[in-house]
mmCIF file of C-alpha atoms in Angstrom:
data_model
loop_
_atom_site.group_PDB
_atom_site.id
_atom_site.type_symbol
_atom_site.label_atom_id
_atom_site.label_comp_id
_atom_site.label_asym_id
_atom_site.label_seq_id
_atom_site.Cartn_x
_atom_site.Cartn_y
_atom_site.Cartn_z
ATOM 1 C CA MET A 1071 9.061 -16.905 -11.686
ATOM 2 C CA GLU A 1072 7.919 -19.581 -9.070
ATOM 3 C CA GLU A 1073 11.369 -18.945 -7.358
ATOM 4 C CA GLU A 1074 10.809 -15.724 -7.302
ATOM 5 C CA ASN A 1075 7.691 -15.929 -5.617
ATOM 6 C CA GLN A 1076 8.888 -18.117 -2.767
ATOM 7 C CA ARG A 1077 11.744 -15.755 -1.671
ATOM 8 C CA VAL A 1078 9.116 -12.682 -2.493
ATOM 9 C CA ASN A 1079 6.654 -15.291 0.372
ATOM 10 C CA ASN A 1080 9.768 -15.263 2.269
ATOM 11 C CA LEU A 1081 10.324 -11.699 2.801
ATOM 12 C CA ASN A 1082 9.624 -10.499 6.252
ATOM 13 C CA PRO A 1083 5.856 -8.517 5.221
ATOM 14 C CA LEU A 1084 7.318 -5.744 6.800
ATOM 15 C CA THR A 1085 9.479 -5.003 4.214
ATOM 16 C CA TRP A 1086 6.923 -5.609 1.262
ATOM 17 C CA ALA A 1087 5.255 -2.412 3.548
ATOM 18 C CA TYR A 1088 8.281 -0.992 3.248
ATOM 19 C CA ILE A 1089 8.712 -0.938 -0.484
ATOM 20 C CA GLY A 1090 4.530 -0.435 -1.327
ATOM 21 C CA ASP A 1091 5.284 2.637 0.615
ATOM 22 C CA ALA A 1092 7.487 4.264 -1.997
ATOM 23 C CA VAL A 1093 5.057 2.168 -4.598
ATOM 24 C CA TYR A 1094 1.835 4.028 -3.924
ATOM 25 C CA GLU A 1095 3.566 7.564 -2.862
ATOM 26 C CA LEU A 1096 5.265 7.099 -5.936
ATOM 27 C CA TYR A 1097 1.803 6.336 -7.521
ATOM 28 C CA ILE A 1098 0.395 8.579 -6.357
ATOM 29 C CA ARG A 1099 2.457 12.284 -6.939
ATOM 30 C CA GLN A 1100 2.462 10.875 -10.197
ATOM 31 C CA ASN A 1101 -1.355 10.380 -11.087
ATOM 32 C CA LEU A 1102 -1.480 14.059 -9.114
ATOM 33 C CA ILE A 1103 1.174 15.552 -12.163
ATOM 34 C CA GLU A 1104 -0.405 14.003 -14.286
ATOM 35 C CA ASN A 1105 -4.778 15.066 -13.067
ATOM 36 C CA THR A 1106 -3.377 18.271 -11.820
ATOM 37 C CA ASN A 1107 -2.449 21.806 -12.642
ATOM 38 C CA LEU A 1108 -1.494 22.395 -8.852
ATOM 39 C CA LYS A 1109 2.002 23.512 -7.770
ATOM 40 C CA PRO A 1110 4.894 21.718 -6.368
ATOM 41 C CA HIS A 1111 3.650 23.010 -2.666
ATOM 42 C CA LYS A 1112 0.084 21.878 -2.798
ATOM 43 C CA LEU A 1113 0.439 18.635 -4.617
ATOM 44 C CA HIS A 1114 2.456 17.406 -1.824
ATOM 45 C CA ILE A 1115 0.002 18.785 0.511
ATOM 46 C CA GLU A 1116 -3.033 16.950 -1.620
ATOM 47 C CA ALA A 1117 -0.729 13.858 -1.632
ATOM 48 C CA VAL A 1118 0.122 14.136 2.366
ATOM 49 C CA LYS A 1119 -3.138 13.726 2.337
ATOM 50 C CA LYS A 1120 -3.663 10.095 0.308
ATOM 51 C CA VAL A 1121 -0.748 8.627 2.000
ATOM 52 C CA LYS A 1122 -1.699 9.047 5.071
ATOM 53 C CA ALA A 1123 -2.021 5.648 7.856
ATOM 54 C CA GLU A 1124 -5.922 7.644 8.010
ATOM 55 C CA ALA A 1125 -6.808 7.298 4.347
ATOM 56 C CA GLN A 1126 -4.799 3.999 3.365
ATOM 57 C CA SER A 1127 -6.780 2.340 6.314
ATOM 58 C CA LYS A 1128 -9.440 3.538 4.919
ATOM 59 C CA ILE A 1129 -9.038 2.752 1.667
ATOM 60 C CA LEU A 1130 -8.118 -0.965 2.441
ATOM 61 C CA GLN A 1131 -11.279 -0.820 3.797
ATOM 62 C CA GLN A 1132 -13.416 0.007 1.057
ATOM 63 C CA ILE A 1133 -11.318 -2.245 -1.455
ATOM 64 C CA GLU A 1134 -11.570 -5.069 0.222
ATOM 65 C CA GLU A 1135 -13.947 -7.079 -1.409
ATOM 66 C CA LYS A 1136 -12.127 -7.313 -4.559
ATOM 67 C CA LEU A 1137 -9.409 -8.993 -3.152
ATOM 68 C CA SER A 1138 -8.878 -12.097 -3.404
ATOM 69 C CA ASP A 1139 -7.988 -14.440 -0.844
ATOM 70 C CA GLU A 1140 -4.199 -14.621 -1.412
ATOM 71 C CA GLU A 1141 -4.338 -10.488 -1.347
ATOM 72 C CA LYS A 1142 -6.018 -10.907 2.035
ATOM 73 C CA GLU A 1143 -3.829 -13.576 3.420
ATOM 74 C CA ILE A 1144 -1.423 -11.372 2.240
ATOM 75 C CA ILE A 1145 -2.816 -8.514 4.000
ATOM 76 C CA ARG A 1146 -3.188 -10.339 7.020
ATOM 77 C CA ARG A 1147 -0.043 -11.956 7.315
ATOM 78 C CA THR A 1148 1.682 -7.748 7.497
ATOM 79 C CA ARG A 1149 -1.402 -6.640 9.671
ATOM 80 C CA ASN A 1150 -0.356 -9.273 12.435
ATOM 81 C CA THR A 1151 3.674 -8.951 12.153
ATOM 82 C CA LYS A 1152 4.628 -7.017 14.953
ATOM 83 C CA ASN A 1153 6.208 -4.329 14.245
ATOM 84 C CA HIS A 1154 7.778 -1.888 17.112
ATOM 85 C CA HIS A 1155 7.361 1.530 15.211
ATOM 86 C CA LEU A 1156 4.826 3.193 17.414
ATOM 87 C CA PRO A 1157 2.648 5.732 14.639
ATOM 88 C CA LYS A 1158 2.825 9.889 15.083
ATOM 89 C CA ASN A 1159 -0.108 10.714 13.744
ATOM 90 C CA SER A 1160 -3.007 8.412 13.748
ATOM 91 C CA ASN A 1161 -3.923 5.982 16.062
ATOM 92 C CA VAL A 1162 -2.650 1.456 16.232
ATOM 93 C CA LYS A 1163 -5.541 -0.197 14.367
ATOM 94 C CA GLU A 1164 -5.327 2.420 11.588
ATOM 95 C CA TYR A 1165 -1.468 2.000 11.250
ATOM 96 C CA MET A 1166 -1.696 -1.756 11.109
ATOM 97 C CA TYR A 1167 -3.906 -1.563 8.284
ATOM 98 C CA ALA A 1168 -1.925 1.273 6.343
ATOM 99 C CA THR A 1169 0.800 -0.943 7.036
ATOM 100 C CA ALA A 1170 -1.026 -3.831 5.266
ATOM 101 C CA PHE A 1171 -2.160 -2.229 2.225
ATOM 102 C CA GLU A 1172 1.438 -0.624 1.959
ATOM 103 C CA GLY A 1173 2.247 -4.759 2.256
ATOM 104 C CA LEU A 1174 0.003 -5.893 -0.695
ATOM 105 C CA ILE A 1175 1.135 -2.951 -3.170
ATOM 106 C CA GLY A 1176 4.595 -4.274 -2.006
ATOM 107 C CA TYR A 1177 3.850 -8.093 -2.510
ATOM 108 C CA LEU A 1178 2.110 -6.745 -5.583
ATOM 109 C CA TYR A 1179 5.138 -4.811 -6.826
ATOM 110 C CA LEU A 1180 8.005 -7.435 -6.221
ATOM 111 C CA THR A 1181 5.786 -10.461 -7.238
ATOM 112 C CA GLY A 1182 5.859 -8.799 -10.545
ATOM 113 C CA LYS A 1183 1.865 -8.989 -11.187
ATOM 114 C CA GLN A 1184 2.204 -5.379 -12.659
ATOM 115 C CA GLU A 1185 -1.629 -5.665 -13.776
ATOM 116 C CA ARG A 1186 -3.134 -6.383 -10.141
ATOM 117 C CA LEU A 1187 -0.825 -4.216 -9.476
ATOM 118 C CA LYS A 1188 -2.870 -1.396 -11.228
ATOM 119 C CA GLU A 1189 -6.487 -2.519 -10.718
ATOM 120 C CA VAL A 1190 -5.940 -2.447 -6.988
ATOM 121 C CA LEU A 1191 -4.217 1.056 -7.107
ATOM 122 C CA ASN A 1192 -6.981 2.461 -9.880
ATOM 123 C CA TYR A 1193 -8.595 1.203 -6.989
ATOM 124 C CA CYS A 1194 -7.637 3.819 -5.044
ATOM 125 C CA ILE A 1195 -8.089 6.582 -6.823
#
């Protein structure tokens, strides 16, 4: 387990965000399916509202006080990683915070911290 955590720690934080984006979107989609009767097009519209950078940035700001020092460090590392991608539908600050949020989700997922991942994801609903 410690060896796996070390391997994950050595990954580029944008790699955490890459997988975190997928994990978060799957969580949102599953939550919408379980808690609504929406048709696929409406499901998509609602999911996009929750996974766009603006929404993720706001979520991170709302849950930051509930995070451990280690989790805040993960956020800081991801937010400060040089990213050459320019956001299309948000400003740079929102995009950086959204990427940091996805980095936290990805880090928790990759390190196998499933219970904590569930807690953090449940804060988002």
